[in-house]
Amino acid sequence: MVALTDPVEGEDDEYNAWYSDTHLGEVLAIDGCVAAQRFRVVDGTSPGAPHRYLAIYEIEDGNSNRPRLASRPRTWAAR
């Protein structure tokens, strides 16, 4: 699964702390999620890129795990 994100302007530090310290653990705790990696577009390498962050999640049998992923906590959105 791939997730493209872009935090609200001025909240990068808080967003990245939440993503790394809270969200990745929440997602990896779901049965079937086996790995996750995050990437950031390096300034100047992709002008006009619509998102600055990319997360790639490795999921065993993604179709059967889709309902569990859809119901996962969305703590950042709940703010």
PDB file of C-alpha atoms in Angstrom:
ATOM      1  CA  MET A   1       0.000   0.000   0.000  1.00  0.00           C
ATOM      2  CA  VAL A   2       1.265   3.477  -0.813  1.00  0.00           C
ATOM      3  CA  ALA A   3       0.288   6.655   1.044  1.00  0.00           C
ATOM      4  CA  LEU A   4       1.141  10.130  -0.228  1.00  0.00           C
ATOM      5  CA  THR A   5       0.807  12.888   2.355  1.00  0.00           C
ATOM      6  CA  ASP A   6       1.473  16.559   2.866  1.00  0.00           C
ATOM      7  CA  PRO A   7       0.952  18.095   6.321  1.00  0.00           C
ATOM      8  CA  VAL A   8      -0.686  21.434   6.907  1.00  0.00           C
ATOM      9  CA  GLU A   9       1.826  24.195   6.310  1.00  0.00           C
ATOM     10  CA  GLY A  10       3.865  24.981   9.381  1.00  0.00           C
ATOM     11  CA  GLU A  11       3.095  21.681  11.136  1.00  0.00           C
ATOM     12  CA  ASP A  12       5.806  19.493   9.590  1.00  0.00           C
ATOM     13  CA  ASP A  13       7.654  18.824  12.848  1.00  0.00           C
ATOM     14  CA  GLU A  14       4.515  17.858  14.768  1.00  0.00           C
ATOM     15  CA  TYR A  15       3.214  15.779  11.854  1.00  0.00           C
ATOM     16  CA  ASN A  16       6.493  13.903  11.411  1.00  0.00           C
ATOM     17  CA  ALA A  17       6.757  13.210  15.136  1.00  0.00           C
ATOM     18  CA  TRP A  18       3.198  11.823  15.149  1.00  0.00           C
ATOM     19  CA  TYR A  19       3.796   9.754  12.019  1.00  0.00           C
ATOM     20  CA  SER A  20       7.053   8.252  13.245  1.00  0.00           C
ATOM     21  CA  ASP A  21       6.269   7.904  16.962  1.00  0.00           C
ATOM     22  CA  THR A  22       2.552   7.009  16.873  1.00  0.00           C
ATOM     23  CA  HIS A  23       1.058   6.231  13.476  1.00  0.00           C
ATOM     24  CA  LEU A  24       3.597   3.720  12.177  1.00  0.00           C
ATOM     25  CA  GLY A  25       3.199   1.681  15.358  1.00  0.00           C
ATOM     26  CA  GLU A  26      -0.595   1.788  15.037  1.00  0.00           C
ATOM     27  CA  VAL A  27      -0.476   0.511  11.479  1.00  0.00           C
ATOM     28  CA  LEU A  28       2.192  -2.116  12.117  1.00  0.00           C
ATOM     29  CA  ALA A  29       0.110  -3.470  15.019  1.00  0.00           C
ATOM     30  CA  ILE A  30      -2.604  -4.528  12.545  1.00  0.00           C
ATOM     31  CA  ASP A  31      -2.406  -8.209  11.638  1.00  0.00           C
ATOM     32  CA  GLY A  32      -0.956  -8.594   8.167  1.00  0.00           C
ATOM     33  CA  CYS A  33       1.087  -5.386   8.148  1.00  0.00           C
ATOM     34  CA  VAL A  34       4.687  -6.533   8.105  1.00  0.00           C
ATOM     35  CA  ALA A  35       6.779  -3.474   7.224  1.00  0.00           C
ATOM     36  CA  ALA A  36       6.662   0.258   6.577  1.00  0.00           C
ATOM     37  CA  GLN A  37       9.068   2.820   5.145  1.00  0.00           C
ATOM     38  CA  ARG A  38       8.743   6.598   4.874  1.00  0.00           C
ATOM     39  CA  PHE A  39      10.364   8.928   2.404  1.00  0.00           C
ATOM     40  CA  ARG A  40      10.487  12.692   1.937  1.00  0.00           C
ATOM     41  CA  VAL A  41      10.967  14.489  -1.360  1.00  0.00           C
ATOM     42  CA  VAL A  42      14.333  16.203  -1.192  1.00  0.00           C
ATOM     43  CA  ASP A  43      13.969  19.950  -1.727  1.00  0.00           C
ATOM     44  CA  GLY A  44      14.579  20.911  -5.325  1.00  0.00           C
ATOM     45  CA  THR A  45      14.439  17.380  -6.746  1.00  0.00           C
ATOM     46  CA  SER A  46      10.791  17.344  -7.759  1.00  0.00           C
ATOM     47  CA  PRO A  47       9.465  20.868  -8.358  1.00  0.00           C
ATOM     48  CA  GLY A  48       5.691  21.021  -8.193  1.00  0.00           C
ATOM     49  CA  ALA A  49       5.332  17.596  -6.561  1.00  0.00           C
ATOM     50  CA  PRO A  50       1.819  17.449  -5.087  1.00  0.00           C
ATOM     51  CA  HIS A  51       2.983  15.669  -1.905  1.00  0.00           C
ATOM     52  CA  ARG A  52       6.183  15.853   0.101  1.00  0.00           C
ATOM     53  CA  TYR A  53       5.939  12.504   1.898  1.00  0.00           C
ATOM     54  CA  LEU A  54       5.556   8.916   0.734  1.00  0.00           C
ATOM     55  CA  ALA A  55       4.958   5.865   2.902  1.00  0.00           C
ATOM     56  CA  ILE A  56       5.122   2.319   1.567  1.00  0.00           C
ATOM     57  CA  TYR A  57       3.482  -0.411   3.638  1.00  0.00           C
ATOM     58  CA  GLU A  58       4.088  -4.107   3.046  1.00  0.00           C
ATOM     59  CA  ILE A  59       0.877  -5.992   3.691  1.00  0.00           C
ATOM     60  CA  GLU A  60       0.338  -9.729   3.539  1.00  0.00           C
ATOM     61  CA  ASP A  61      -2.697 -10.546   1.363  1.00  0.00           C
ATOM     62  CA  GLY A  62      -3.819  -6.929   1.031  1.00  0.00           C
ATOM     63  CA  ASN A  63      -7.344  -7.803  -0.117  1.00  0.00           C
ATOM     64  CA  SER A  64      -8.247  -9.730   3.029  1.00  0.00           C
ATOM     65  CA  ASN A  65      -6.662  -7.084   5.282  1.00  0.00           C
ATOM     66  CA  ARG A  66      -8.341  -4.082   3.639  1.00  0.00           C
ATOM     67  CA  PRO A  67     -11.262  -3.916   6.160  1.00  0.00           C
ATOM     68  CA  ARG A  68      -8.829  -3.891   9.103  1.00  0.00           C
ATOM     69  CA  LEU A  69      -6.754  -1.148   7.506  1.00  0.00           C
ATOM     70  CA  ALA A  70      -9.838   0.950   6.753  1.00  0.00           C
ATOM     71  CA  SER A  71     -10.938   0.734  10.390  1.00  0.00           C
ATOM     72  CA  ARG A  72      -7.547   1.647  11.886  1.00  0.00           C
ATOM     73  CA  PRO A  73      -7.300   4.683  14.181  1.00  0.00           C
ATOM     74  CA  ARG A  74      -6.775   7.984  12.410  1.00  0.00           C
ATOM     75  CA  THR A  75      -5.332   9.916  15.310  1.00  0.00           C
ATOM     76  CA  TRP A  76      -3.909  12.782  13.202  1.00  0.00           C
ATOM     77  CA  ALA A  77      -7.268  13.355  11.463  1.00  0.00           C
ATOM     78  CA  ALA A  78      -9.009  13.290  14.837  1.00  0.00           C
ATOM     79  CA  ARG A  79      -7.061  16.359  15.936  1.00  0.00           C
TER      80      ARG A  79
END
